[in-house]
PDB file of C-alpha atoms and ligand atoms in Angstrom:
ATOM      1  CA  UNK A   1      28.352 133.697 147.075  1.00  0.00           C
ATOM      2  CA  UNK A   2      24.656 133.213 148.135  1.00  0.00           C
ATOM      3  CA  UNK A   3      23.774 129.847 149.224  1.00  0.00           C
ATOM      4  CA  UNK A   4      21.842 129.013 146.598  1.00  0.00           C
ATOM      5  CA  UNK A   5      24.762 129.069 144.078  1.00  0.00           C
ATOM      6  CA  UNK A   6      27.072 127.299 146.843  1.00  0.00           C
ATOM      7  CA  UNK A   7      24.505 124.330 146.452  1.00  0.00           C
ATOM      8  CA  UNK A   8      24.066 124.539 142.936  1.00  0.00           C
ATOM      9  CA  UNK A   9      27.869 123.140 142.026  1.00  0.00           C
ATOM     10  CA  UNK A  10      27.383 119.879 143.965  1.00  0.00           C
ATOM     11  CA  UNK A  11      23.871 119.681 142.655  1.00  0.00           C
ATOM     12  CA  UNK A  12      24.714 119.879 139.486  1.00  0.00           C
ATOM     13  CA  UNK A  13      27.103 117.067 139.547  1.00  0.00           C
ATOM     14  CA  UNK A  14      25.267 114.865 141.071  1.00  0.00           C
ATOM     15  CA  UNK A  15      22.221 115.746 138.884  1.00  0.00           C
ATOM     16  CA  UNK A  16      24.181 115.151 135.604  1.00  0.00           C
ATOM     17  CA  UNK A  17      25.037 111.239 137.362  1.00  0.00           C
ATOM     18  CA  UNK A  18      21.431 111.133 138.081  1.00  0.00           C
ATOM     19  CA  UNK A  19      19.214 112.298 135.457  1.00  0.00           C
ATOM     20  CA  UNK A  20      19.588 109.628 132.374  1.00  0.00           C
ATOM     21  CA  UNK A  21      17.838 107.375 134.912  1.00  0.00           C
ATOM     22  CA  UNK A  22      15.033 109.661 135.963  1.00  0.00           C
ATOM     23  CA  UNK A  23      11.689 108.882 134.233  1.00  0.00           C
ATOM     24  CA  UNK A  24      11.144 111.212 131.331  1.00  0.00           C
ATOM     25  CA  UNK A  25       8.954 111.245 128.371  1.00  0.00           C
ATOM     26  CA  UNK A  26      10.014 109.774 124.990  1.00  0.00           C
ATOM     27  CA  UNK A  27      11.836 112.610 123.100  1.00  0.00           C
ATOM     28  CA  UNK A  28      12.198 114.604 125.998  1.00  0.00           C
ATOM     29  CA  UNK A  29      12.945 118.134 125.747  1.00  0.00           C
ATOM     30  CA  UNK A  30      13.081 120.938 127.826  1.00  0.00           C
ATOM     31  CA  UNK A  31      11.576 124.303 126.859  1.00  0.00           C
ATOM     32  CA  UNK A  32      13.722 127.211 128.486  1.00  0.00           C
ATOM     33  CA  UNK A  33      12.486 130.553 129.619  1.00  0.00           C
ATOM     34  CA  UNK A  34      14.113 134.024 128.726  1.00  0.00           C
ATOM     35  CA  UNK A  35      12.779 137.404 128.926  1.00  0.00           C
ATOM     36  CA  UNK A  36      14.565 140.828 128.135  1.00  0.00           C
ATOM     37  CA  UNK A  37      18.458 140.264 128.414  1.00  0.00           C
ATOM     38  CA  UNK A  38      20.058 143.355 129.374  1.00  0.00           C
ATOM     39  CA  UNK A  39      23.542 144.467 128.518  1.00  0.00           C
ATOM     40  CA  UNK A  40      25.120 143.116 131.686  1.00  0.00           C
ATOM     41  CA  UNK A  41      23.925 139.282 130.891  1.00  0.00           C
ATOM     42  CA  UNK A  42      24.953 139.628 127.124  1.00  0.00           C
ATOM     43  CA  UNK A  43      27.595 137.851 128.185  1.00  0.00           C
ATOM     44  CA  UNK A  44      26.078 135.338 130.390  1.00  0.00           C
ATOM     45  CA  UNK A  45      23.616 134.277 128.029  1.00  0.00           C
ATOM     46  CA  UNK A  46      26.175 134.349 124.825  1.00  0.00           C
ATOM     47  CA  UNK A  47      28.364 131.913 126.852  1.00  0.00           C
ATOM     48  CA  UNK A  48      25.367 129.444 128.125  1.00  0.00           C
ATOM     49  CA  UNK A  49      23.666 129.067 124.226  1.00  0.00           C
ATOM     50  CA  UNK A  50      27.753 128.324 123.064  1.00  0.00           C
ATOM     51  CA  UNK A  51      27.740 125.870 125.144  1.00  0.00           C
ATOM     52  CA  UNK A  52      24.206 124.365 124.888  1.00  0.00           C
ATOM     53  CA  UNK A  53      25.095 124.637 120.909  1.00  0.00           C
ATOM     54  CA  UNK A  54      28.950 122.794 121.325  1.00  0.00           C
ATOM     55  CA  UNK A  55      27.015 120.061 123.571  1.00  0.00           C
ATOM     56  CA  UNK A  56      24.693 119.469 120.696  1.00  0.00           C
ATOM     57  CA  UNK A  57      21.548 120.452 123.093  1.00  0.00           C
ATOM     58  CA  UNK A  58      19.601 123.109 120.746  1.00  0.00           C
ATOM     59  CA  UNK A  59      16.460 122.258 118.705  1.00  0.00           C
ATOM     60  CA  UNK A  60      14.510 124.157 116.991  1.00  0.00           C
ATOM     61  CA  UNK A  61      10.618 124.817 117.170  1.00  0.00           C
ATOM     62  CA  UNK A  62       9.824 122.006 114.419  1.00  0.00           C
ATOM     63  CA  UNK A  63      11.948 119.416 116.099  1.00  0.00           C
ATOM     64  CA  UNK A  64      10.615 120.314 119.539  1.00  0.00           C
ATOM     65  CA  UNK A  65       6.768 119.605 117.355  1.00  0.00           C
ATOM     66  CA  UNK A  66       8.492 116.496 116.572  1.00  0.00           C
ATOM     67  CA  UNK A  67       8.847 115.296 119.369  1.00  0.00           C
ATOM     68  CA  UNK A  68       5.522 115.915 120.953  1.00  0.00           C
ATOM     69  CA  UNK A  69       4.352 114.022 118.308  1.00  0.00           C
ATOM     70  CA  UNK A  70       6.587 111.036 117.635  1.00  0.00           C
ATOM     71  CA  UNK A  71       8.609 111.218 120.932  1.00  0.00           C
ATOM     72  CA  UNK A  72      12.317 109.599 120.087  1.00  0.00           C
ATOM     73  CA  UNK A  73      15.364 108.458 121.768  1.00  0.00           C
ATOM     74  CA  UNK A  74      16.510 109.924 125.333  1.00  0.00           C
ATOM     75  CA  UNK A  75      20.374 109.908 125.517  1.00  0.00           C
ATOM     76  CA  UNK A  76      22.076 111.907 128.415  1.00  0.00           C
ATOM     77  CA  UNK A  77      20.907 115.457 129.139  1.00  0.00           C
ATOM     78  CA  UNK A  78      17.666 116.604 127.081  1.00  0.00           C
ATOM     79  CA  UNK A  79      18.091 118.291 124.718  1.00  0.00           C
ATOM     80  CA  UNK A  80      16.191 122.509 124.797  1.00  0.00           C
ATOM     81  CA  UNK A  81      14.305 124.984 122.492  1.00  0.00           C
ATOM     82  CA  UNK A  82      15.024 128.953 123.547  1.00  0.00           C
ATOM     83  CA  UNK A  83      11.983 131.114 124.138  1.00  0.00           C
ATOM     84  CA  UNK A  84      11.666 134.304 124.654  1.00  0.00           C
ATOM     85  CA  UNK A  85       8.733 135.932 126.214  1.00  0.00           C
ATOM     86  CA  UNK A  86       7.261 139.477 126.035  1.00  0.00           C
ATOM     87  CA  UNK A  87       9.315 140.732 123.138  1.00  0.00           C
ATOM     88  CA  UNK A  88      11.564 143.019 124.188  1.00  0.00           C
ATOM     89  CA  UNK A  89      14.245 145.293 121.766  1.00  0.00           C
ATOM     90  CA  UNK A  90      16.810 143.078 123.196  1.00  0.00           C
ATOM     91  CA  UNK A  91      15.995 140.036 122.261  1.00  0.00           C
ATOM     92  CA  UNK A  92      16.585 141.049 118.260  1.00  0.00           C
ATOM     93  CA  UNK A  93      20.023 141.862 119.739  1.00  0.00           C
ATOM     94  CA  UNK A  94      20.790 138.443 120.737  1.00  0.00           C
ATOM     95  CA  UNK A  95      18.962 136.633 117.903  1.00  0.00           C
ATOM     96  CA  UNK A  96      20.998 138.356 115.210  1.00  0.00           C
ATOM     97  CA  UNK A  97      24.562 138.521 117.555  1.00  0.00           C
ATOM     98  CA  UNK A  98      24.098 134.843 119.436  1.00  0.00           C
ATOM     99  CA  UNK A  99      21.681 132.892 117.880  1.00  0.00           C
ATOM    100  CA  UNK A 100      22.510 133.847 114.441  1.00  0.00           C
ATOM    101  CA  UNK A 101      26.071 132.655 113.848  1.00  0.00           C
ATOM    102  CA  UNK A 102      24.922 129.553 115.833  1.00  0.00           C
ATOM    103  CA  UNK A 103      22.193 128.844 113.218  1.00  0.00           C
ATOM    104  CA  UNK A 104      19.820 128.481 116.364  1.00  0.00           C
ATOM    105  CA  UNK A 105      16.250 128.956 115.650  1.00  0.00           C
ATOM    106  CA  UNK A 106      13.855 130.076 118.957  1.00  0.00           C
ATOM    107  CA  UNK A 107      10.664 131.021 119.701  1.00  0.00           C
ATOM    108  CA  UNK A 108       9.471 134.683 120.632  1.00  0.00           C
ATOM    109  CA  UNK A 109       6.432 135.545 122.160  1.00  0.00           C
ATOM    110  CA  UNK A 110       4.779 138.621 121.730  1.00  0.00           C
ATOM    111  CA  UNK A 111       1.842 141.126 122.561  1.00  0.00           C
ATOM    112  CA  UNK A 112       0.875 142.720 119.681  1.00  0.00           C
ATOM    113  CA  UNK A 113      -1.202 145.877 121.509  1.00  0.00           C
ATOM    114  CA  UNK A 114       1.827 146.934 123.324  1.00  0.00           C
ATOM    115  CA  UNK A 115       3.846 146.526 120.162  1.00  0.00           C
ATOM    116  CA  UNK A 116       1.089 149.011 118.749  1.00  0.00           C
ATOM    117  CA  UNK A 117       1.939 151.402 121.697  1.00  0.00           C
ATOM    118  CA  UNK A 118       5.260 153.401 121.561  1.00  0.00           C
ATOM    119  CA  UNK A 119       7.217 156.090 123.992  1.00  0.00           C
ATOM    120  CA  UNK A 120       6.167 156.734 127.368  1.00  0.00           C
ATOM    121  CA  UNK A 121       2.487 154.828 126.650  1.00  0.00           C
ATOM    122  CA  UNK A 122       4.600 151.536 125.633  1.00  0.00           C
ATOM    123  CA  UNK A 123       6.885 152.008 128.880  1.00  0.00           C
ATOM    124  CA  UNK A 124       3.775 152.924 131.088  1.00  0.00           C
ATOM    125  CA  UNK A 125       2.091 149.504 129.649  1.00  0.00           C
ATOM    126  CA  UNK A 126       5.292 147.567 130.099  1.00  0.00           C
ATOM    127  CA  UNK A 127       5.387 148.669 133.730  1.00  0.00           C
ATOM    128  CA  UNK A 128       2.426 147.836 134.570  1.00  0.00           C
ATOM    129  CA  UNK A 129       1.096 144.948 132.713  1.00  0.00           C
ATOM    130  CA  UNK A 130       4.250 143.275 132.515  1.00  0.00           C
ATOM    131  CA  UNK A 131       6.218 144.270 135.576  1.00  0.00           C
ATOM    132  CA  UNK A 132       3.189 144.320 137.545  1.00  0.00           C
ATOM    133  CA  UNK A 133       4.358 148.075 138.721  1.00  0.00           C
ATOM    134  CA  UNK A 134       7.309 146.971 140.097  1.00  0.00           C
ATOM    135  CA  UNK A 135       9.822 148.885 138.143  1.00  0.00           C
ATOM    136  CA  UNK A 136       9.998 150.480 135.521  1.00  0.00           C
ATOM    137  CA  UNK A 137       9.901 149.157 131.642  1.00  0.00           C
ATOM    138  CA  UNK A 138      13.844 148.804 131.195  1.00  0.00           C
ATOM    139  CA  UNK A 139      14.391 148.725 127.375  1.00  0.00           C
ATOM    140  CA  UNK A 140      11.540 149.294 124.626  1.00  0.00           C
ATOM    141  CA  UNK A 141       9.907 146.585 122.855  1.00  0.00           C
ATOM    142  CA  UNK A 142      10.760 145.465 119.062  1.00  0.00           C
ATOM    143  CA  UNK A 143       8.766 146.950 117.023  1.00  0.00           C
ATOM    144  CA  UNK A 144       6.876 145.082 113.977  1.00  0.00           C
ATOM    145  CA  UNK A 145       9.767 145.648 112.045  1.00  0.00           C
ATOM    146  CA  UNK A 146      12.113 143.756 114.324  1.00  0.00           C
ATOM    147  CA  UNK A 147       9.532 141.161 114.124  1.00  0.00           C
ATOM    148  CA  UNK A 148       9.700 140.541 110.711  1.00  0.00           C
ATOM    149  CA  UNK A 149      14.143 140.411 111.033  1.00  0.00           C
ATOM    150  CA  UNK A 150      12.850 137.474 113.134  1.00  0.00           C
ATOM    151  CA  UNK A 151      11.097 136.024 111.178  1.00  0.00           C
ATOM    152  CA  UNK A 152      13.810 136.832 108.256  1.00  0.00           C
ATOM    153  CA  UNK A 153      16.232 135.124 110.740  1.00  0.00           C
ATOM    154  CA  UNK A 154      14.136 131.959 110.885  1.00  0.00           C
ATOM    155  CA  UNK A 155      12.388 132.184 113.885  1.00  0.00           C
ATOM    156  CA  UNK A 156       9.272 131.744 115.249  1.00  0.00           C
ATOM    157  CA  UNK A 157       6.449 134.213 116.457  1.00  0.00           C
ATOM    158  CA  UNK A 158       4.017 133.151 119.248  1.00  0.00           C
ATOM    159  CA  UNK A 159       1.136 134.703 120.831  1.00  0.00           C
ATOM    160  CA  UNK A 160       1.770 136.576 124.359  1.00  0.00           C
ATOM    161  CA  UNK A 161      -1.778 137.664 124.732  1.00  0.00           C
ATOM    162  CA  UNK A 162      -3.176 141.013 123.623  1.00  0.00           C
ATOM    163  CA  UNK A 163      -1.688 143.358 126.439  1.00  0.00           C
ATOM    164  CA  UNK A 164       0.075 141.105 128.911  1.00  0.00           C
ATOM    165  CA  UNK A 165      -3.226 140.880 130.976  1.00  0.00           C
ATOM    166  CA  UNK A 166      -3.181 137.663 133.486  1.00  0.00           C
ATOM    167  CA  UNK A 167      -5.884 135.213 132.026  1.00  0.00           C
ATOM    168  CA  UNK A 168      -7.122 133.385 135.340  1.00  0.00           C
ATOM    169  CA  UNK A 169     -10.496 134.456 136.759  1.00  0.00           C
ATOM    170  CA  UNK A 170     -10.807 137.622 132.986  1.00  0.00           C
ATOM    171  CA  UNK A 171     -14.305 137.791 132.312  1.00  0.00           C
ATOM    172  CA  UNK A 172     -15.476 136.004 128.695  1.00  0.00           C
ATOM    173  CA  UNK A 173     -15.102 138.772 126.741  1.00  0.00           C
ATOM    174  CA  UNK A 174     -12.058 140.398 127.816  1.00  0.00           C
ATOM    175  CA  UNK A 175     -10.483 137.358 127.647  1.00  0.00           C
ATOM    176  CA  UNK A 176     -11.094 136.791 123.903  1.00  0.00           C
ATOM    177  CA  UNK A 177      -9.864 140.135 123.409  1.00  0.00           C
ATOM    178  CA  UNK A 178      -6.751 138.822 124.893  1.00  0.00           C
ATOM    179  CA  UNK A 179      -6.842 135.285 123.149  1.00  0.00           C
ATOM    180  CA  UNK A 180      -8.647 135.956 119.730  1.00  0.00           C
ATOM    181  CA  UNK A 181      -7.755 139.267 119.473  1.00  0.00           C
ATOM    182  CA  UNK A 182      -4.336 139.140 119.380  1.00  0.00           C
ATOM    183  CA  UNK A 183      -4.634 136.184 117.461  1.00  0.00           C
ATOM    184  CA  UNK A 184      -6.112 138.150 114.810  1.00  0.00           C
ATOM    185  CA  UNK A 185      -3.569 141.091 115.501  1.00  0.00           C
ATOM    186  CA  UNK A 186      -0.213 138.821 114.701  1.00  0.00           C
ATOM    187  CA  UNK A 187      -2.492 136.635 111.752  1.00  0.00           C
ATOM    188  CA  UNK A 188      -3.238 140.553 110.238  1.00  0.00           C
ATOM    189  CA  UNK A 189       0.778 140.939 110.049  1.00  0.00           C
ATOM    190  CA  UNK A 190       2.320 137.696 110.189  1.00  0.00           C
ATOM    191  CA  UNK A 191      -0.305 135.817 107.423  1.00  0.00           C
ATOM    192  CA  UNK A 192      -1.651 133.223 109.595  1.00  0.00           C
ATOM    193  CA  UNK A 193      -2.043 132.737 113.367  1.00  0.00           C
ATOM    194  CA  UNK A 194       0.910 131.457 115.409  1.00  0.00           C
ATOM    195  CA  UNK A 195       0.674 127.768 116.527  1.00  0.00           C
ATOM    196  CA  UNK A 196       2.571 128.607 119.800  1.00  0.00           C
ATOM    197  CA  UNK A 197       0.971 130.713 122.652  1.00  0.00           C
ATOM    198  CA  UNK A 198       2.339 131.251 125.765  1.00  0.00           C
ATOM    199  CA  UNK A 199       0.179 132.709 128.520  1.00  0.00           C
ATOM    200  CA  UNK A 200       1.480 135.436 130.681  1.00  0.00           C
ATOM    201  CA  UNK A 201       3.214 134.950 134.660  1.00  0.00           C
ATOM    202  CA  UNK A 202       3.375 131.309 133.513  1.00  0.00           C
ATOM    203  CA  UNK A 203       2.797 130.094 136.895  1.00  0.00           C
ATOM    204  CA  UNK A 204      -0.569 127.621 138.016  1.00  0.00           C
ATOM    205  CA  UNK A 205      -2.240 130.230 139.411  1.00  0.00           C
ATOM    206  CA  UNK A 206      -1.812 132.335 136.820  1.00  0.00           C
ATOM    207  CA  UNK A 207      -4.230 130.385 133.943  1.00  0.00           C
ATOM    208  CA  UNK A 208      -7.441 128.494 134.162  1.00  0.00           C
ATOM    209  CA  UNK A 209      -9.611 126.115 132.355  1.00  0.00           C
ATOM    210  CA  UNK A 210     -11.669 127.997 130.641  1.00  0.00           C
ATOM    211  CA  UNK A 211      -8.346 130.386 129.476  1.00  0.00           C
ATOM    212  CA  UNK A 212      -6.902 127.696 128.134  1.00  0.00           C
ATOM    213  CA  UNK A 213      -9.910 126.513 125.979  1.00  0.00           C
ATOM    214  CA  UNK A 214     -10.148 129.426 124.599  1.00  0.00           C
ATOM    215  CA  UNK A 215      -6.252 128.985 123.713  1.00  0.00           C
ATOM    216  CA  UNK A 216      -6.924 125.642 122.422  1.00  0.00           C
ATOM    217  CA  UNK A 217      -9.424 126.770 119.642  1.00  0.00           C
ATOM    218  CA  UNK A 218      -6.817 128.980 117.780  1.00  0.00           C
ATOM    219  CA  UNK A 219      -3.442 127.711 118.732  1.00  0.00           C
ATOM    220  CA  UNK A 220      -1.751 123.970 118.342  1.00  0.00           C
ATOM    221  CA  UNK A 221       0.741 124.583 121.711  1.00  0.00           C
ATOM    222  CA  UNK A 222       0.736 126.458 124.697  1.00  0.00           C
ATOM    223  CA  UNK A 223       3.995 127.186 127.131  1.00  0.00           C
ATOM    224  CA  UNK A 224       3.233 127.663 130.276  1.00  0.00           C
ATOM    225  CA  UNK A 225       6.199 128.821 132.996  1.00  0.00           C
ATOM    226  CA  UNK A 226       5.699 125.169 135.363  1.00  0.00           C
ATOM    227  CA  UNK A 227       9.063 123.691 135.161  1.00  0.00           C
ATOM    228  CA  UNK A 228       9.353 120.224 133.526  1.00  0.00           C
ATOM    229  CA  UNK A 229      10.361 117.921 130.785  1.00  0.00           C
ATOM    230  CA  UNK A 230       8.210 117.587 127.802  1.00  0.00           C
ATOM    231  CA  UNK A 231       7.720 114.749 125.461  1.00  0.00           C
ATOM    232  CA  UNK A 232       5.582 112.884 123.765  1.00  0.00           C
ATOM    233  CA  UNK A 233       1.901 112.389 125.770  1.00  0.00           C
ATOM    234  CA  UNK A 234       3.004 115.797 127.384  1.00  0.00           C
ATOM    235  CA  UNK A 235      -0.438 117.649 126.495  1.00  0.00           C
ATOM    236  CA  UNK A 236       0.287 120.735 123.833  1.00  0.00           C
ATOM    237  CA  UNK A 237      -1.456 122.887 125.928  1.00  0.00           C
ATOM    238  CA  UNK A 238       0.173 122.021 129.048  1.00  0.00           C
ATOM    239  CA  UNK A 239       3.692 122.620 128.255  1.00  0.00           C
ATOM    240  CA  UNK A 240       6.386 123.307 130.486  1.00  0.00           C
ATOM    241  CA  UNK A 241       8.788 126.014 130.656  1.00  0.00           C
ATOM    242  CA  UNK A 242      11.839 126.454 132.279  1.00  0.00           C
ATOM    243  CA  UNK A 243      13.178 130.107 133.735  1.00  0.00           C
ATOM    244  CA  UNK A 244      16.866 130.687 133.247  1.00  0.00           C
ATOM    245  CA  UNK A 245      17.750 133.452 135.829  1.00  0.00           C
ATOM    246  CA  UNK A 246      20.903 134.576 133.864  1.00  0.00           C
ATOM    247  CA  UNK A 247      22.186 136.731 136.904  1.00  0.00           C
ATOM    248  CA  UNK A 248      22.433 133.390 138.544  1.00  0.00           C
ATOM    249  CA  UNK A 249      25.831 131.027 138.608  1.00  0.00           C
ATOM    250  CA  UNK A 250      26.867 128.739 135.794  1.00  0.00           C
ATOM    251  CA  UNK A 251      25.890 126.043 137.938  1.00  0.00           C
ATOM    252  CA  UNK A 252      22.883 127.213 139.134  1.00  0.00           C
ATOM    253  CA  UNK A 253      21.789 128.056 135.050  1.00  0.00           C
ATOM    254  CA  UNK A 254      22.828 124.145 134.589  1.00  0.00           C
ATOM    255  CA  UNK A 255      20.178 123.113 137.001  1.00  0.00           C
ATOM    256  CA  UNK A 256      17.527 124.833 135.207  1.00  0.00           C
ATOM    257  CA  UNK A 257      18.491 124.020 131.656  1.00  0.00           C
ATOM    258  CA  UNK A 258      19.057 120.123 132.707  1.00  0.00           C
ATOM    259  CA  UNK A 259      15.856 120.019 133.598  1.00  0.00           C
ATOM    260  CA  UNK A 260      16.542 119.438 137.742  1.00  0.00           C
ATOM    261  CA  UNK A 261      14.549 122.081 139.290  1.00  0.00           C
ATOM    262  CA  UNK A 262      12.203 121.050 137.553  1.00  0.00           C
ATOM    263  CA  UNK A 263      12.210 117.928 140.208  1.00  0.00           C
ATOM    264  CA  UNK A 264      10.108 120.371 142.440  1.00  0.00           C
ATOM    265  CA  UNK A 265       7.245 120.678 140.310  1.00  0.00           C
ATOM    266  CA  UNK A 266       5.628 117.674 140.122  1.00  0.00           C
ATOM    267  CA  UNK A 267       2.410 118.899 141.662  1.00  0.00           C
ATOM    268  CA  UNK A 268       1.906 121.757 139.569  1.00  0.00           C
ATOM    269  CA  UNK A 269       2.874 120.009 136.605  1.00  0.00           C
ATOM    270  CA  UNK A 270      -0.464 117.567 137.362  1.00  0.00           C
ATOM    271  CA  UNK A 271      -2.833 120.632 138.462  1.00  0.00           C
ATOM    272  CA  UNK A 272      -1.688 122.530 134.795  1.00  0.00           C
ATOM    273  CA  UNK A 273      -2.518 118.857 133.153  1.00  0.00           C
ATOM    274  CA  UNK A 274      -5.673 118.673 134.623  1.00  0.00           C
ATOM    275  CA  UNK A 275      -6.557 122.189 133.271  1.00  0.00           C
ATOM    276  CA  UNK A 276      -5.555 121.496 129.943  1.00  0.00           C
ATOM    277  CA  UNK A 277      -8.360 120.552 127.061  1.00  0.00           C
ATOM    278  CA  UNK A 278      -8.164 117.407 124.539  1.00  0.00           C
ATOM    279  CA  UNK A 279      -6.703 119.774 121.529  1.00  0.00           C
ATOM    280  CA  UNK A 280      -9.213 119.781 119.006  1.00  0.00           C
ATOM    281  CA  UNK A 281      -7.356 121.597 116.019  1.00  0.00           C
ATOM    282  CA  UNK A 282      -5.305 118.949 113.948  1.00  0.00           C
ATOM    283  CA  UNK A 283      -3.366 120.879 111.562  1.00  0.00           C
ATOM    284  CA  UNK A 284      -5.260 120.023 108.455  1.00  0.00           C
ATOM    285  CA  UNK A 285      -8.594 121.260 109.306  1.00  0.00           C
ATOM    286  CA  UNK A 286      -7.584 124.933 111.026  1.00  0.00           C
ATOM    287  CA  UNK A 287      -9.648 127.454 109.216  1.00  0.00           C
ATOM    288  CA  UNK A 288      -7.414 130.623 109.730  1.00  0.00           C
ATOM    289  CA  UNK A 289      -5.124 128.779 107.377  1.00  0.00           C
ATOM    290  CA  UNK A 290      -7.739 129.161 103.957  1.00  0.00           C
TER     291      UNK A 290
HETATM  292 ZN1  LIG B   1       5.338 137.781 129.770  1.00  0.00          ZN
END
């Protein structure tokens, strides 16, 4: 057993004592992170969403809007919406084997050019863009066809950028082909543009002001990967995400998904809020909508 999952049952314990009194937002929720889930953490994952579902902790994308706008009660552990990011084969696998019988609705977020890509091209994207060249593309991603079952399912479909391309520092016009353009790509086959975005690495260093301006003129929300509790007064274009390493211990998956690691990110959580623009898109007025 490594040490970190030796720590993580004590922690977790003590965090479950701990965290109704820890200062959260009204409504809080946390927003958790999944990408491709191989066949080996099938399992894993099936048995952490039960259990998330039996505890009453799963919202969906309009309740998690909700709250962002009207905040609500904070009882016990916060409650969390699923995402998954880069839209990967398997994660139609789970939504119609896991999250289907549960009646769970998630968010998925997707690049439409490497969706447009397929064989060894798709895999040598994947690799790169995604994977940053560290290995190689494990499983291919859905194609628009799965994305539709999605949507059929319930779910709903948010922008991953164009072609997984890191935002911070782009120049202007490669990043609108990464913002805009895959706006327009997902708007061309969904019927409208996505309200959710979620920029790619998720990290701080990974996004920057002017990245997520551009962001804020065609999309309501925008996840980033800084670990943390949203609420209402968290900005919509500052929200956090939380990673759920699914290869990790049960206890050390309860740390992340009740929000404790999360504890360690208070810094970040300020630089990301400080990045973030006033939005300037209330839902009435957006013109991609006529
Ligand atoms: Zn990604």
């Amino acid at each position: 057993m490594s040490l970190r999952d030796a720590l993580a049952a004590p922690a977790s314990v003590l965090w479950r004592l701990a965290a109704p009194v820890v200062p959260r937002p009204a409504g809080a929720f946390h927003v958790l992170m999944f990408h491709d889930i191989p066949s080996g953490q099938r399992e894993s994952f099936r048995v952490l969403v039960e259990g998330l579902a039996r505890a009453g902790r799963l919202i969906s994308p309009a309740e998690a809007e909700g709250r962002l706008a009207g905040g609500g009660p904070n009882r016990g552990l916060a409650p969390v919406l699923l995402s998954f990011d880069d839209g990967f084969a398997s994660n139609l696998a789970v939504a119609e084997t896991v999250l289907a019988p549960l009646g769970a609705k998630a968010l998925f977020f997707v690049c439409p050019g490497l969706i447009e890509l397929s064989g060894e091209a798709q895999a040598e994207a994947v690799s790169r863009n995604v994977l940053r060249g560290q290995r190689a593309a494990p499983e291919p991603l859905m194609d628009w066809a799965g994305i539709e079952r999605l949507r059929a399912l319930g779910h709903t479909i948010g922008n991953h950028t164009r072609d997984h391309l890191r935002l911070a520092g782009l120049p202007a016009d490669q990043r609108a082909e990464q913002i805009e353009g895959a706006a327009g790509m997902l708007a061309a086959r969904l019927g409208a543009v996505p309200d959710w975005f979620a920029y790619t690495f998720g990290d701080i260093a990974s996004i920057d002001a002017a990245a997520l301006a551009e962001i804020g003129r065609h999309h309501r929300y925008c996840r980033s990967g800084v670990r943390g509790a949203n609420g209402r007064g968290t900005p919509p274009l500052a929200l956090r995400g939380d990673h759920v390493d699914l290869a990790a211990s049960r206890d050390w998956q309860a740390l992340a998904c009740d929000g404790a690691l999360a504890l360690l990110y208070g810094k970040q959580r300020r630089m990301l809020d400080g990045l973030a623009p006033t939005p300037t898109l209330p839902r009435q007025s957006r013109g991609r909508e006529t």
